[in-house]
Short mmCIF file of C-alpha atoms in Angstrom, two decimals:
data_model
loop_
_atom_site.label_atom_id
_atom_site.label_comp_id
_atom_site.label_asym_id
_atom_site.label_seq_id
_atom_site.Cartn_x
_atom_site.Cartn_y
_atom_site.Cartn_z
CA UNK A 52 59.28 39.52 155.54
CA UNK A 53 62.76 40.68 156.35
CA UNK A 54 62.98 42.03 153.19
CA UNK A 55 59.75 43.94 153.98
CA UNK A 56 60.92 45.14 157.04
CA UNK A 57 64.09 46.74 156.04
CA UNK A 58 62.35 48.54 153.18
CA UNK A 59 59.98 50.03 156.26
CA UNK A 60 63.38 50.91 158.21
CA UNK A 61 65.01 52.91 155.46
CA UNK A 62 62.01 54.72 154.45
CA UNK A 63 61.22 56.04 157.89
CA UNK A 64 64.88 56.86 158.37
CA UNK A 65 64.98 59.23 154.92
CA UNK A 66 61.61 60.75 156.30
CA UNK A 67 63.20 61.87 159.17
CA UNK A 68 66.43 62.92 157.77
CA UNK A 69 63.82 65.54 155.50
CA UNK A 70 62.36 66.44 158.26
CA UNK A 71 65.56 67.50 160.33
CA UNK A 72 66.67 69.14 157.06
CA UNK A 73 63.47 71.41 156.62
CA UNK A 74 62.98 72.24 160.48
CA UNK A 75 66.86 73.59 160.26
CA UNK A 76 65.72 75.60 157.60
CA UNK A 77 62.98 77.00 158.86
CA UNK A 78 65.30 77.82 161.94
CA UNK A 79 68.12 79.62 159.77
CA UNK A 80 64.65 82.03 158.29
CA UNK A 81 63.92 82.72 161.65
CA UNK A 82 67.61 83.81 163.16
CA UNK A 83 67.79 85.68 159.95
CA UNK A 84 64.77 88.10 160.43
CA UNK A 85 65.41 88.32 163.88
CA UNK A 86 69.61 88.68 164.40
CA UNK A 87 70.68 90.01 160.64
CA UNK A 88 74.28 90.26 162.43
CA UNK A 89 74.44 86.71 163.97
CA UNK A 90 74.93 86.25 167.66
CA UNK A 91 78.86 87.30 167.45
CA UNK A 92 78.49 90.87 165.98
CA UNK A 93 80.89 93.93 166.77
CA UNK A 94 78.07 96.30 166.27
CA UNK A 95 75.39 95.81 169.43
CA UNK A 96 72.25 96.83 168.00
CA UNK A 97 68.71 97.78 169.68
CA UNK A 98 68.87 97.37 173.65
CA UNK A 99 72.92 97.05 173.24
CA UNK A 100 73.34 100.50 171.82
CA UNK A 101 71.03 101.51 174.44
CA UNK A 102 72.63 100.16 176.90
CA UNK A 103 76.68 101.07 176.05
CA UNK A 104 75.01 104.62 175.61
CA UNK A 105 73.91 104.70 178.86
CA UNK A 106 76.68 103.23 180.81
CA UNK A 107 78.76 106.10 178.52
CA UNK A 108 76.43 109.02 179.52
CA UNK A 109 76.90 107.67 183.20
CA UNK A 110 80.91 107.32 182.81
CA UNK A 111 81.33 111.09 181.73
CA UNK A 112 78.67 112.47 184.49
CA UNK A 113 81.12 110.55 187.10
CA UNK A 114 84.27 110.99 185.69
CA UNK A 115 84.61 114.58 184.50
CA UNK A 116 84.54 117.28 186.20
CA UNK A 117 84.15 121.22 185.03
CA UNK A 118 87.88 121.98 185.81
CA UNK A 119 88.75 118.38 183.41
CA UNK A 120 86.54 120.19 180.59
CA UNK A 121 88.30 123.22 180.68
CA UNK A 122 91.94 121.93 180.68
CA UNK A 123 90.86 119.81 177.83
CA UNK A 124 89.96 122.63 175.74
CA UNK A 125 92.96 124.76 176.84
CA UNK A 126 94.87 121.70 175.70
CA UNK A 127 92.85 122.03 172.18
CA UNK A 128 93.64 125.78 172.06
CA UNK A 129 97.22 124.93 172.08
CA UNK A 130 97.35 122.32 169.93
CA UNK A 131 95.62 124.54 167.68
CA UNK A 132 98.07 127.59 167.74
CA UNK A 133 101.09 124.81 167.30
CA UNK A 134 99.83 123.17 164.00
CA UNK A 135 98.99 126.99 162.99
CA UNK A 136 102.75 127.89 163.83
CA UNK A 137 103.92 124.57 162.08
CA UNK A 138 101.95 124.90 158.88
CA UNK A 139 103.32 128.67 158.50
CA UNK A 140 107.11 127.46 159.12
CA UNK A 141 106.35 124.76 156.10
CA UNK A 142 104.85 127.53 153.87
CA UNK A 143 108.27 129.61 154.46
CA UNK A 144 110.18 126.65 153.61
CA UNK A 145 108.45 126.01 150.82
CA UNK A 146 108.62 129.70 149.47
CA UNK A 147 112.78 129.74 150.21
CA UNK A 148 112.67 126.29 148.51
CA UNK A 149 111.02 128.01 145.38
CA UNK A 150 113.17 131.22 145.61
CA UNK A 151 116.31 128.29 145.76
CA UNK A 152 115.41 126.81 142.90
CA UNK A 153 114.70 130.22 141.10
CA UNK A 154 118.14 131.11 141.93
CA UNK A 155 119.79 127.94 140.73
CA UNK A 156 118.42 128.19 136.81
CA UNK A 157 118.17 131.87 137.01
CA UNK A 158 121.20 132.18 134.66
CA UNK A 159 119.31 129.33 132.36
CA UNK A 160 116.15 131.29 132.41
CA UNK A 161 118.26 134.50 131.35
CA UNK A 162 119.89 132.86 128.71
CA UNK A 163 116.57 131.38 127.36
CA UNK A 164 115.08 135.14 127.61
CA UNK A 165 117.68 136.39 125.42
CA UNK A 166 117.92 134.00 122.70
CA UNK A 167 118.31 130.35 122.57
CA UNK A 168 122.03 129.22 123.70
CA UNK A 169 124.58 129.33 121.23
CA UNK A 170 128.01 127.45 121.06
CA UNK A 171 131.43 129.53 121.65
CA UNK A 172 132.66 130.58 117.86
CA UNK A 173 136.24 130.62 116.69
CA UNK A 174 139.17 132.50 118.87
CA UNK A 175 138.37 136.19 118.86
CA UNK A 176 135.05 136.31 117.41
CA UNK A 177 133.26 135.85 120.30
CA UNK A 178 131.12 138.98 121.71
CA UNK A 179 128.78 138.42 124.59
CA UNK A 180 125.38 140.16 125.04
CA UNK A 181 125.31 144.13 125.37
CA UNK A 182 121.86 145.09 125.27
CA UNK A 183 119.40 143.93 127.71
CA UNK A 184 115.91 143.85 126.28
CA UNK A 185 113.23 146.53 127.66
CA UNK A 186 110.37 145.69 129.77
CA UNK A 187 106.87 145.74 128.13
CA UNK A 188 105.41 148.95 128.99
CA UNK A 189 102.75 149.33 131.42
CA UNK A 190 100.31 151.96 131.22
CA UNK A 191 97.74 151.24 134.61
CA UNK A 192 101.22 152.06 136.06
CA UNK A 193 100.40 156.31 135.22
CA UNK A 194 97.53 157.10 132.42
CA UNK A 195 97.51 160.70 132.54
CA UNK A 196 101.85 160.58 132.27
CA UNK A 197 101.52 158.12 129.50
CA UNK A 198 99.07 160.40 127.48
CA UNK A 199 101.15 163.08 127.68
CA UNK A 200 104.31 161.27 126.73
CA UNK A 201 103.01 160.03 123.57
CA UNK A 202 102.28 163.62 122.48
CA UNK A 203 105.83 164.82 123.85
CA UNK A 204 108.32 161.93 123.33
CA UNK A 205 109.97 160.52 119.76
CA UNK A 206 111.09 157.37 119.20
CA UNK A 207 110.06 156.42 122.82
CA UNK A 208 112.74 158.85 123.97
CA UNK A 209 113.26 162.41 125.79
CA UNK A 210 114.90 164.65 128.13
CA UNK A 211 113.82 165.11 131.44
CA UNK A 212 114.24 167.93 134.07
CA UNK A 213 113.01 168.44 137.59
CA UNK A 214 112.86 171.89 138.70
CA UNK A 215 111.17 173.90 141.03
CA UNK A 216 110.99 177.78 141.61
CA UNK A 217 115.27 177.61 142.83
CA UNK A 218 116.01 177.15 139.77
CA UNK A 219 114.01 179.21 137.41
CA UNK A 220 116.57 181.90 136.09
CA UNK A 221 118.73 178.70 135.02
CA UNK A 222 115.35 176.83 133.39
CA UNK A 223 114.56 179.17 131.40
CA UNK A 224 118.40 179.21 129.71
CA UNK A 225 117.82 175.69 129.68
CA UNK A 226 114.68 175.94 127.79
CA UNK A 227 115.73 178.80 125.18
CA UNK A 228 119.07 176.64 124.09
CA UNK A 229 117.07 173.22 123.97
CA UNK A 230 115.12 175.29 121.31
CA UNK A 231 117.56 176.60 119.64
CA UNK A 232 118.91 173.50 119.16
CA UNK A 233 116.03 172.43 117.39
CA UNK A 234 115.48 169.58 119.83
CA UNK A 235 111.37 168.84 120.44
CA UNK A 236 111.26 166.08 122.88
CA UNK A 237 111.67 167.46 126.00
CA UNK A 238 109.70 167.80 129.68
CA UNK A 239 110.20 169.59 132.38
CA UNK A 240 108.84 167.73 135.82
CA UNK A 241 107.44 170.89 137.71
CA UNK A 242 107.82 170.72 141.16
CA UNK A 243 106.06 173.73 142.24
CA UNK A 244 102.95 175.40 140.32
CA UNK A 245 104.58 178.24 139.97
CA UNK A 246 107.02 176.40 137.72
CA UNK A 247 103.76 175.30 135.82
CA UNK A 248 102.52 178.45 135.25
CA UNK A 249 106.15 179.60 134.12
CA UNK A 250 106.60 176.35 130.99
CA UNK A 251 103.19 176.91 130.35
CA UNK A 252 103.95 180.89 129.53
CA UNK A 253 107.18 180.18 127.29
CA UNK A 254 105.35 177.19 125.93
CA UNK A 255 107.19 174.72 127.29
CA UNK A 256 105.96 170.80 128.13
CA UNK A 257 105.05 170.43 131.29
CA UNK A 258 104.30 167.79 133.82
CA UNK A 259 103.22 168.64 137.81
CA UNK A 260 103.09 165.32 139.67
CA UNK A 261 99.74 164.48 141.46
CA UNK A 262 100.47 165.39 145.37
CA UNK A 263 102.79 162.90 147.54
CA UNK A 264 103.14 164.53 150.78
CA UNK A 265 106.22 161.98 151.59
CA UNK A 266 108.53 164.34 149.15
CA UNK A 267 106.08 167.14 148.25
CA UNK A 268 108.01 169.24 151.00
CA UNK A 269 111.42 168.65 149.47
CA UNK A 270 110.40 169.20 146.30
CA UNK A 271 109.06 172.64 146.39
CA UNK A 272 111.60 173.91 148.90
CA UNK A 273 115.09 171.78 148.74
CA UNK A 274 118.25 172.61 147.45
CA UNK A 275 120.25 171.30 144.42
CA UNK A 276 120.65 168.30 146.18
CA UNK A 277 117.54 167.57 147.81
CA UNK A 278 115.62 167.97 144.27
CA UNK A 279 118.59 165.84 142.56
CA UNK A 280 117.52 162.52 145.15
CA UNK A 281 113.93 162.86 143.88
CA UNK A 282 114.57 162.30 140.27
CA UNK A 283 115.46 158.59 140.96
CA UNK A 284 111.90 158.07 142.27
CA UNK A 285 110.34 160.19 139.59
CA UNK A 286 112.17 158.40 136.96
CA UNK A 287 111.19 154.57 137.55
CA UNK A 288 107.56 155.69 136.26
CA UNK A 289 108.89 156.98 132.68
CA UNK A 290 110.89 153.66 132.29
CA UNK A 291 107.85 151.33 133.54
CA UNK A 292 106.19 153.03 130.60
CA UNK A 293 108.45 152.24 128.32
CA UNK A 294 110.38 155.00 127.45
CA UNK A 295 114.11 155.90 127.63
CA UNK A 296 115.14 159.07 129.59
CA UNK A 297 118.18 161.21 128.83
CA UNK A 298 118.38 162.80 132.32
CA UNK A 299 119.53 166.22 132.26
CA UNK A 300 120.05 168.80 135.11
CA UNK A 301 119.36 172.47 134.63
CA UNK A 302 122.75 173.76 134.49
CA UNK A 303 123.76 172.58 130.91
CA UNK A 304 123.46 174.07 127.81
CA UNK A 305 122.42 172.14 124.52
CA UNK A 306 124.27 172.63 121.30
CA UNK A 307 123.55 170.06 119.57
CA UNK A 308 120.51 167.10 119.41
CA UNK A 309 121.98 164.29 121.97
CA UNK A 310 119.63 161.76 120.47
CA UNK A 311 122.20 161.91 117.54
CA UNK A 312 125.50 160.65 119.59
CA UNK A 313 123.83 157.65 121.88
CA UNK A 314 124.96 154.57 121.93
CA UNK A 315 121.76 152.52 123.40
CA UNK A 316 123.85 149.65 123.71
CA UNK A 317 123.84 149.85 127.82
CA UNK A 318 121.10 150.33 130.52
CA UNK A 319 122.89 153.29 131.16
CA UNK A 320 125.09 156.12 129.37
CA UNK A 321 126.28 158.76 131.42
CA UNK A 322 128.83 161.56 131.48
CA UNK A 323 131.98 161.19 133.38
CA UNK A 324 133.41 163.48 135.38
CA UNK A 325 136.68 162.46 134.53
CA UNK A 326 138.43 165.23 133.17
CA UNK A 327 141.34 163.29 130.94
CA UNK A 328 141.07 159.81 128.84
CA UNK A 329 142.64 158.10 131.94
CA UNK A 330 139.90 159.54 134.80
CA UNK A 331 137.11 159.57 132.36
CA UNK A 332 137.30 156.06 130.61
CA UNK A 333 139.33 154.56 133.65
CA UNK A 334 143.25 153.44 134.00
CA UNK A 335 145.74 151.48 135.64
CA UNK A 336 146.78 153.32 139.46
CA UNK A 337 149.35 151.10 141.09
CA UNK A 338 149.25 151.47 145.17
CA UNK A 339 153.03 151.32 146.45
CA UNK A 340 153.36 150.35 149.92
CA UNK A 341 157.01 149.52 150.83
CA UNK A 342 156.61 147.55 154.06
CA UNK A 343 155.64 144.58 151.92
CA UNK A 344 158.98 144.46 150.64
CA UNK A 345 158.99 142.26 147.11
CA UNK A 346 154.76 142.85 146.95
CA UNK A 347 154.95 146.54 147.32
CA UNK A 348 153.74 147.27 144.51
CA UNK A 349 149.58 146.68 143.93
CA UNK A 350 147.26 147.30 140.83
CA UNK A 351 144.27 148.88 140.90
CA UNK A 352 141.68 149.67 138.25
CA UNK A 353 140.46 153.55 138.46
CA UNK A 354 137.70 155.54 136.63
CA UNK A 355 136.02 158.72 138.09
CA UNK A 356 132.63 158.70 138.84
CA UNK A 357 129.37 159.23 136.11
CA UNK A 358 127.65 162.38 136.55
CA UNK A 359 124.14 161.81 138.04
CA UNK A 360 123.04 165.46 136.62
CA UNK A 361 123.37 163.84 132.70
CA UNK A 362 122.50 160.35 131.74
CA UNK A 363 120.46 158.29 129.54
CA UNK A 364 118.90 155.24 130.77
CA UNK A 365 116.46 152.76 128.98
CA UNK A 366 113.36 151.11 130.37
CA UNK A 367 115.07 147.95 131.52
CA UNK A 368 114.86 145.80 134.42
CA UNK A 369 118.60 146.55 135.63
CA UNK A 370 117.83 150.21 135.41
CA UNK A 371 114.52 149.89 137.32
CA UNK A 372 116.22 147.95 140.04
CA UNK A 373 119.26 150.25 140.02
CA UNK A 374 116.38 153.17 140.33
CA UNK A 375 114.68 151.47 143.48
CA UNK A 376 118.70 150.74 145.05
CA UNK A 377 119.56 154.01 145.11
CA UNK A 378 116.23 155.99 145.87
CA UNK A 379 115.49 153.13 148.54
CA UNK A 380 119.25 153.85 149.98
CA UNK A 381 118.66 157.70 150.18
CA UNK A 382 115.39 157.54 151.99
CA UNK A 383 117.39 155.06 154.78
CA UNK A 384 120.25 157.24 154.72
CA UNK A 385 119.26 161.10 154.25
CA UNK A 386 122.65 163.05 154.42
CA UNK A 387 124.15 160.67 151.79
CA UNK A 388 125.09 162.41 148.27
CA UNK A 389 122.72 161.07 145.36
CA UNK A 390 125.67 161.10 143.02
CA UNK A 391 127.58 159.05 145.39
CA UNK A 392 125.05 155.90 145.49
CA UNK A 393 124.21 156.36 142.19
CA UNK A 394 128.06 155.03 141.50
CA UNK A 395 127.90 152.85 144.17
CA UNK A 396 124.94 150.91 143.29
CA UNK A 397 126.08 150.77 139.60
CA UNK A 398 130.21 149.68 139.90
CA UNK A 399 130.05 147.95 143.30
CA UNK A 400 130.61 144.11 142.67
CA UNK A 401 129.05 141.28 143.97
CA UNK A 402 130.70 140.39 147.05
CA UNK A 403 129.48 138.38 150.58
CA UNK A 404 126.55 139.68 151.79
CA UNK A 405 126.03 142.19 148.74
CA UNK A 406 124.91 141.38 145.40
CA UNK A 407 125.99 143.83 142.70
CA UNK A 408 124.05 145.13 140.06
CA UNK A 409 124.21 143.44 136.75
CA UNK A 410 123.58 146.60 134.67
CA UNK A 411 125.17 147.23 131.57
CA UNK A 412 127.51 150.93 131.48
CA UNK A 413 128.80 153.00 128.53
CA UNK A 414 130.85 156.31 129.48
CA UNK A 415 129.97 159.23 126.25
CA UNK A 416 132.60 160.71 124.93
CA UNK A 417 133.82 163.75 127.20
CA UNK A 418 134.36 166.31 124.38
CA UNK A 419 130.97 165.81 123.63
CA UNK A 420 129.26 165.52 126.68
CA UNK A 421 131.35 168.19 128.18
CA UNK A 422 132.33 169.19 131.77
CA UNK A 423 132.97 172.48 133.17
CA UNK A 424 136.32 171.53 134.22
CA UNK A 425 136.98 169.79 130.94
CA UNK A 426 136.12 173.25 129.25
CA UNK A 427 137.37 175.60 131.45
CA UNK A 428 140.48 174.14 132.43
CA UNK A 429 141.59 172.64 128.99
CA UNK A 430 139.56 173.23 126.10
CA UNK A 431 139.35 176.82 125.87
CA UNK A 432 143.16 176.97 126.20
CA UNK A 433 144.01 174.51 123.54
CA UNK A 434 143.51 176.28 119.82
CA UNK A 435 142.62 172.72 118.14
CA UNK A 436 140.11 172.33 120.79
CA UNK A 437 138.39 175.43 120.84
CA UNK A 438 137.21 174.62 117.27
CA UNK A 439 135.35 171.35 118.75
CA UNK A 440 131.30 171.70 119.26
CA UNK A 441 130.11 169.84 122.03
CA UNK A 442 126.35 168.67 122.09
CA UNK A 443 126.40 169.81 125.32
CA UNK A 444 128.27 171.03 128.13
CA UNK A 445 127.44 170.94 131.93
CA UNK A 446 128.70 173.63 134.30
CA UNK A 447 128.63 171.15 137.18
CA UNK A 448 132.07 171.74 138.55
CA UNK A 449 131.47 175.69 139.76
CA UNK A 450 128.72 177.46 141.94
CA UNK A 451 128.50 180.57 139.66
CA UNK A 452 126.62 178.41 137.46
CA UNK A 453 124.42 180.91 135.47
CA UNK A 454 127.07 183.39 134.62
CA UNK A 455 129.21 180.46 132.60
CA UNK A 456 126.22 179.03 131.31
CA UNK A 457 125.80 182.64 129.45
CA UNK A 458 129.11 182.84 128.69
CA UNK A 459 128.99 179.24 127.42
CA UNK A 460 125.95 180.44 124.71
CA UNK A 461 128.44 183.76 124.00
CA UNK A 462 131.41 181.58 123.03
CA UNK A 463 129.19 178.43 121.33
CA UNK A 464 126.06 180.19 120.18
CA UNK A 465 127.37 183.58 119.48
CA UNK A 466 130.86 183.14 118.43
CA UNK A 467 132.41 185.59 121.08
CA UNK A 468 135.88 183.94 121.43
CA UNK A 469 136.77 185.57 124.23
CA UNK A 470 133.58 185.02 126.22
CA UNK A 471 135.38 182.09 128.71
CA UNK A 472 138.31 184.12 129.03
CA UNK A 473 137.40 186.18 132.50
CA UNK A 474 136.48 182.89 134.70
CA UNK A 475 139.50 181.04 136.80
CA UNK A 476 139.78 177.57 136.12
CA UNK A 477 138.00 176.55 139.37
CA UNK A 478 135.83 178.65 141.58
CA UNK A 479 136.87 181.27 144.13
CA UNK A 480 136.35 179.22 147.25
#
């Protein structure tokens, strides 16, 4: 019977313990349905969000007032114009960061332009680079110039002249000697259409400019001068097309093809105005100043300046930039002499707060490419160099330019020896 009993006893007990289990179950089902975030959620849902939304909507209608609106969004506003004003200063240093780091491989990135980097050869056979490479030519830059310089120029090369009606007695001497000389690739810039009408006449190339009323006025009306600043302007479209100018003012007479005597070794050959080896291809001047006792005496390195009137410069990026330099410094400073700059820009040195031009210079030879003064005041007096034929010869240092220029084509194109003989070394006044 005990036995019996306790069998009873443990069988009730495992009933209920079922029971317990599967009511506790039935429990968790329910709280699942019904609270899917358990009592303890951070997210309220149903009547909580209703009610934190309405105890919000009532905490704004009591708290803030019109006036506390309006300072907050005058407080946006500025915060607004302040992140504007920091992002721009970030995107400034970030574009003086780049032009930093530019400058610091710029010399790499040259070197890798020209050629790949080479190793120093034995003593005295080293030679650095000469000859900067031209730019690749652009024609969007001027169609209607580039058409006509294709029919005009050889070998990517020509002369160039500006002129306007000043100047037309001396043009047309120009013209009739750059013909005799058998030389074909030449243009005249016309700055005036009655200078049109006139090349078109002797059959002449011509090119009139398309209307720029920011020199237009200079152009047809200035002086010597005036029209000589222009030409710097003019010139930067030739050499963005690709071609190499031999610059030539009016007042010279051709006696020989100057295509045949260039170097093109430099961004720039020009004519000196020198009128010796020492002032044309530069010397050795020492400064004595005798207050400094044992130091009185100083070296200084001497040359005189190119002519601006005669020089042959190639379509690269030095003689673009030294273009822009010196046009860009005569527009800011109007009574300044173009040949002046010109010399300026080209032999000034890199020094603080200025960085030189790194242009490439060759000086022609001076017999050749022949001053006035050089002629007048030494080679027609020396027998040996009266025999001499320059290519050409520029009547730049006197203002009774036409009557030597004939007398020039008497003595070099006619053979009349005593054609130079009535003219003074220098002019009358």
């Amino acid at each position: 019977m005990a036995v019996l009993r306790r069998e009873k006893g443990q069988s009730l007990q495992g009933s209920r313990i079922a029971v317990a289990i599967l009511i506790g179950i039935l429990l968790g089902c329910v709280f699942a349905v019904f609270y899917p975030h358990g009592f303890f959620s951070s997210n309220p849902t149903g009547s909580h969000r209703r009610i934190a939304s309405s105890n919000l909507q009532t905490g704004l209608s009591s708290c803030e007032s019109p006036e506390r609106i309006k300072m907050v969004k005058s407080d946006i506003v500025l915060i607004s114009e302040k992140n504007a004003e920091l992002k721009k200063q970030v995107r400034e240093l970030n574009e003086k960061l780049q032009l930093a780091e530019q400058g610091q491989d710029h010399a790499q990135k040259q070197v890798l332009l020209l050629g790949k980097q080479q190793k120093a050869g034995p003593f005295g056979t080293v030679k650095g680079l000469r000859t900067n490479p031209t730019v690749v030519p652009d024609e969007s830059v001027n169609v209607r110039l580039a058409k006509l310089l294709e029919e005009v120029a050889v070998h990517k090369e020509l002369i160039v002249a500006l002129a306007n009606s000043n100047v037309k007695t001396m043009l047309e001497v120009w013209f009739a000697n750059i013909k005799k000389a058998g030389i074909r690739n030449y243009l005249v810039v016309a700055l005036d259409d009655h200078i049109v009408d006139f090349c078109k006449s002797n059959d002449v190339p011509v090119y009139k400019r398309d209307p720029d009323s920011g020199i237009d006025s200079v152009a047809r009306t200035g002086g010597n001068h005036a029209v000589s600043g222009l030409k710097f302007r003019i010139l930067r479209e030739f050499l963005q097309l690709g071609y190499s100018v031999l610059l030539s003012d009016v007042d010279i007479i051709y006696l020989q093809n100057p295509f045949d005597h260039l170097y093109r070794d430099s961004d720039v050959e020009s004519m000196s105005d020198g009128h010796d080896n020492m002032t044309a291809y530069g010397f050795d001047d020492v400064f004595n100043e005798p207050a400094m006792g044992w130091a009185r005496y100083a070296h200084t390195m001497r040359i005189w300046v190119y002519n601006s009137g005669f020089f042959y410069i190639r379509p690269t990026l030095p003689s673009i930039e030294l273009l822009d330099r010196v046009a860009g410094r005569l527009s800011r400073e109007p009574n300044s002499w173009d040949q002046a700059v010109f010399n300026e820009e080209l032999f000034s040195p890199s020094h603080p707060g200025y960085d030189g031009l790194h242009a490439a210079k060759r000086t022609m030879d001076m017999f050749l490419f022949m001053n006035s003064k050089v002629l007048f005041k030494t080679v027609r007096k020396d027998p040996a160099l009266k025999t001499l034929k320059p290519v050409i010869v520029h009547v730049n240092y006197h203002p009774d330019k036409l009557r030597r220029m004939q007398a020039v084509v008497e003595f070099y194109v006619n053979g009349k020896q005593d054609a130079l003989d009535p003219f003074p070394d220098g002019s009358d006044w």
